PDB file of C-alpha atoms in Angstrom:
ATOM      1  CA  UNK A 232     -32.274  48.423 -26.622  1.00  0.00           C
ATOM      2  CA  UNK A 233     -34.527  46.538 -29.027  1.00  0.00           C
ATOM      3  CA  UNK A 234     -37.670  48.512 -29.694  1.00  0.00           C
ATOM      4  CA  UNK A 235     -40.649  48.342 -32.039  1.00  0.00           C
ATOM      5  CA  UNK A 236     -42.456  51.673 -32.111  1.00  0.00           C
ATOM      6  CA  UNK A 237     -46.026  51.618 -33.396  1.00  0.00           C
ATOM      7  CA  UNK A 238     -48.232  54.484 -34.473  1.00  0.00           C
ATOM      8  CA  UNK A 239     -51.436  55.179 -36.361  1.00  0.00           C
ATOM      9  CA  UNK A 240     -54.037  53.475 -34.217  1.00  0.00           C
ATOM     10  CA  UNK A 241     -57.156  55.143 -32.953  1.00  0.00           C
ATOM     11  CA  UNK A 242     -60.904  55.396 -33.325  1.00  0.00           C
ATOM     12  CA  UNK A 243     -62.518  55.112 -36.732  1.00  0.00           C
ATOM     13  CA  UNK A 244     -66.051  54.670 -38.054  1.00  0.00           C
ATOM     14  CA  UNK A 245     -67.125  51.464 -39.793  1.00  0.00           C
ATOM     15  CA  UNK A 246     -66.025  51.590 -43.407  1.00  0.00           C
ATOM     16  CA  UNK A 247     -63.190  53.943 -42.596  1.00  0.00           C
ATOM     17  CA  UNK A 248     -59.451  53.531 -42.959  1.00  0.00           C
ATOM     18  CA  UNK A 249     -56.351  53.608 -40.808  1.00  0.00           C
ATOM     19  CA  UNK A 250     -52.669  53.162 -41.552  1.00  0.00           C
ATOM     20  CA  UNK A 251     -50.484  51.611 -38.894  1.00  0.00           C
ATOM     21  CA  UNK A 252     -46.721  52.022 -38.838  1.00  0.00           C
ATOM     22  CA  UNK A 253     -44.063  50.127 -36.933  1.00  0.00           C
ATOM     23  CA  UNK A 254     -40.395  51.042 -36.860  1.00  0.00           C
ATOM     24  CA  UNK A 255     -37.916  48.554 -35.439  1.00  0.00           C
ATOM     25  CA  UNK A 256     -34.607  49.564 -33.933  1.00  0.00           C
ATOM     26  CA  UNK A 257     -31.778  47.859 -32.101  1.00  0.00           C
ATOM     27  CA  UNK A 258     -32.194  44.496 -33.857  1.00  0.00           C
ATOM     28  CA  UNK A 259     -28.687  43.388 -34.879  1.00  0.00           C
ATOM     29  CA  UNK A 260     -29.874  41.244 -37.806  1.00  0.00           C
ATOM     30  CA  UNK A 261     -31.657  41.683 -41.084  1.00  0.00           C
ATOM     31  CA  UNK A 262     -35.324  41.058 -40.379  1.00  0.00           C
ATOM     32  CA  UNK A 263     -36.751  38.117 -42.305  1.00  0.00           C
ATOM     33  CA  UNK A 264     -40.432  38.604 -41.516  1.00  0.00           C
ATOM     34  CA  UNK A 265     -42.412  41.552 -40.236  1.00  0.00           C
ATOM     35  CA  UNK A 266     -46.056  41.360 -39.396  1.00  0.00           C
ATOM     36  CA  UNK A 267     -49.080  42.469 -37.497  1.00  0.00           C
ATOM     37  CA  UNK A 268     -51.046  40.536 -34.919  1.00  0.00           C
ATOM     38  CA  UNK A 269     -54.143  41.545 -33.018  1.00  0.00           C
ATOM     39  CA  UNK A 270     -55.933  40.593 -29.853  1.00  0.00           C
ATOM     40  CA  UNK A 271     -59.594  41.379 -29.345  1.00  0.00           C
ATOM     41  CA  UNK A 272     -61.250  41.391 -25.920  1.00  0.00           C
ATOM     42  CA  UNK A 273     -61.722  37.854 -24.665  1.00  0.00           C
ATOM     43  CA  UNK A 274     -59.823  36.304 -27.563  1.00  0.00           C
ATOM     44  CA  UNK A 275     -56.321  35.047 -28.180  1.00  0.00           C
ATOM     45  CA  UNK A 276     -53.801  36.910 -30.247  1.00  0.00           C
ATOM     46  CA  UNK A 277     -54.045  36.112 -33.947  1.00  0.00           C
ATOM     47  CA  UNK A 278     -51.967  36.795 -37.011  1.00  0.00           C
ATOM     48  CA  UNK A 279     -53.352  39.521 -39.267  1.00  0.00           C
ATOM     49  CA  UNK A 280     -50.714  39.927 -41.959  1.00  0.00           C
ATOM     50  CA  UNK A 281     -47.062  39.120 -42.520  1.00  0.00           C
ATOM     51  CA  UNK A 282     -44.523  40.165 -45.113  1.00  0.00           C
ATOM     52  CA  UNK A 283     -41.235  38.472 -45.883  1.00  0.00           C
ATOM     53  CA  UNK A 284     -37.989  40.157 -46.817  1.00  0.00           C
ATOM     54  CA  UNK A 285     -38.598  39.252 -50.460  1.00  0.00           C
ATOM     55  CA  UNK A 286     -42.029  40.864 -50.446  1.00  0.00           C
ATOM     56  CA  UNK A 287     -44.304  37.819 -50.211  1.00  0.00           C
ATOM     57  CA  UNK A 288     -47.323  38.410 -48.014  1.00  0.00           C
ATOM     58  CA  UNK A 289     -49.874  36.404 -46.065  1.00  0.00           C
ATOM     59  CA  UNK A 290     -53.192  37.592 -44.711  1.00  0.00           C
ATOM     60  CA  UNK A 291     -55.802  36.265 -42.382  1.00  0.00           C
ATOM     61  CA  UNK A 292     -58.940  35.301 -44.289  1.00  0.00           C
ATOM     62  CA  UNK A 293     -60.922  37.866 -42.345  1.00  0.00           C
ATOM     63  CA  UNK A 294     -58.888  40.786 -43.712  1.00  0.00           C
ATOM     64  CA  UNK A 295     -58.107  39.688 -47.263  1.00  0.00           C
ATOM     65  CA  UNK A 296     -59.055  42.348 -49.762  1.00  0.00           C
ATOM     66  CA  UNK A 297     -59.257  45.029 -47.097  1.00  0.00           C
ATOM     67  CA  UNK A 298     -55.809  45.192 -45.489  1.00  0.00           C
ATOM     68  CA  UNK A 299     -52.446  45.647 -47.178  1.00  0.00           C
ATOM     69  CA  UNK A 300     -49.092  45.108 -45.518  1.00  0.00           C
ATOM     70  CA  UNK A 301     -45.885  46.647 -46.804  1.00  0.00           C
ATOM     71  CA  UNK A 302     -42.360  47.220 -45.564  1.00  0.00           C
ATOM     72  CA  UNK A 303     -39.259  49.282 -45.993  1.00  0.00           C
ATOM     73  CA  UNK A 304     -36.511  46.847 -45.093  1.00  0.00           C
ATOM     74  CA  UNK A 305     -33.774  49.479 -45.103  1.00  0.00           C
ATOM     75  CA  UNK A 306     -35.703  51.423 -42.472  1.00  0.00           C
ATOM     76  CA  UNK A 307     -36.837  48.229 -40.704  1.00  0.00           C
ATOM     77  CA  UNK A 308     -40.370  49.545 -40.871  1.00  0.00           C
ATOM     78  CA  UNK A 309     -43.654  47.870 -41.705  1.00  0.00           C
ATOM     79  CA  UNK A 310     -47.028  49.395 -42.511  1.00  0.00           C
ATOM     80  CA  UNK A 311     -50.556  48.084 -42.396  1.00  0.00           C
ATOM     81  CA  UNK A 312     -53.112  49.896 -44.519  1.00  0.00           C
ATOM     82  CA  UNK A 313     -56.568  49.022 -43.238  1.00  0.00           C
ATOM     83  CA  UNK A 314     -59.550  49.857 -45.423  1.00  0.00           C
ATOM     84  CA  UNK A 315     -63.200  49.007 -45.064  1.00  0.00           C
ATOM     85  CA  UNK A 316     -62.841  48.601 -41.331  1.00  0.00           C
ATOM     86  CA  UNK A 317     -65.472  46.628 -39.471  1.00  0.00           C
ATOM     87  CA  UNK A 318     -66.412  46.579 -35.786  1.00  0.00           C
ATOM     88  CA  UNK A 319     -64.952  43.083 -35.543  1.00  0.00           C
ATOM     89  CA  UNK A 320     -61.553  44.555 -36.424  1.00  0.00           C
ATOM     90  CA  UNK A 321     -61.511  46.238 -33.028  1.00  0.00           C
ATOM     91  CA  UNK A 322     -58.460  44.976 -31.160  1.00  0.00           C
ATOM     92  CA  UNK A 323     -55.039  45.844 -29.903  1.00  0.00           C
ATOM     93  CA  UNK A 324     -52.664  45.505 -32.832  1.00  0.00           C
ATOM     94  CA  UNK A 325     -49.118  44.309 -32.219  1.00  0.00           C
ATOM     95  CA  UNK A 326     -46.118  44.648 -34.476  1.00  0.00           C
ATOM     96  CA  UNK A 327     -43.781  41.687 -34.803  1.00  0.00           C
ATOM     97  CA  UNK A 328     -40.355  41.134 -36.303  1.00  0.00           C
ATOM     98  CA  UNK A 329     -38.718  37.746 -36.762  1.00  0.00           C
ATOM     99  CA  UNK A 330     -35.210  36.635 -37.605  1.00  0.00           C
ATOM    100  CA  UNK A 331     -34.674  33.051 -38.711  1.00  0.00           C
ATOM    101  CA  UNK A 332     -31.468  31.057 -38.379  1.00  0.00           C
ATOM    102  CA  UNK A 333     -31.730  28.330 -41.008  1.00  0.00           C
ATOM    103  CA  UNK A 334     -35.228  27.016 -40.353  1.00  0.00           C
ATOM    104  CA  UNK A 335     -38.685  27.731 -38.944  1.00  0.00           C
ATOM    105  CA  UNK A 336     -37.820  26.220 -35.553  1.00  0.00           C
ATOM    106  CA  UNK A 337     -34.766  28.402 -35.052  1.00  0.00           C
ATOM    107  CA  UNK A 338     -35.727  32.022 -34.776  1.00  0.00           C
ATOM    108  CA  UNK A 339     -35.779  35.112 -32.633  1.00  0.00           C
ATOM    109  CA  UNK A 340     -38.873  37.294 -32.392  1.00  0.00           C
ATOM    110  CA  UNK A 341     -39.526  40.807 -31.193  1.00  0.00           C
ATOM    111  CA  UNK A 342     -42.806  42.474 -30.272  1.00  0.00           C
ATOM    112  CA  UNK A 343     -44.162  45.968 -30.083  1.00  0.00           C
ATOM    113  CA  UNK A 344     -46.181  47.227 -27.154  1.00  0.00           C
ATOM    114  CA  UNK A 345     -49.466  47.208 -29.044  1.00  0.00           C
ATOM    115  CA  UNK A 346     -51.631  50.008 -30.368  1.00  0.00           C
ATOM    116  CA  UNK A 347     -55.420  50.001 -29.988  1.00  0.00           C
ATOM    117  CA  UNK A 348     -57.771  50.188 -32.951  1.00  0.00           C
ATOM    118  CA  UNK A 349     -61.444  50.797 -32.286  1.00  0.00           C
ATOM    119  CA  UNK A 350     -64.028  50.619 -35.052  1.00  0.00           C
ATOM    120  CA  UNK A 351     -67.308  52.056 -33.848  1.00  0.00           C
ATOM    121  CA  UNK A 352     -70.035  54.460 -34.868  1.00  0.00           C
TER     122      UNK A 352
END
């Protein structure tokens, strides 16, 4: 019943742009944090960007100044605008939603299926 539907991934040239979207459904709580993670070949999954319900954002150092995360809380949707893409951005990008219950150690998380982004000439 819970589902995170991602779209917008694909193949892009270095220096190009992509906009990823993720719409959550079936989550019976207001979502505290939405974010994007990625996993490149041979590497562990890493956080790319997160956005809290109040609008505060965090970015990985590698994407600061190039990526912008936003959200529409009413629609339970998050977006990741990716500009100035580099080959090292190539990865499968995963959408995440988190609901907290009073503290950072008490939470429930949900994941999308992942959408591939390839940056290559």
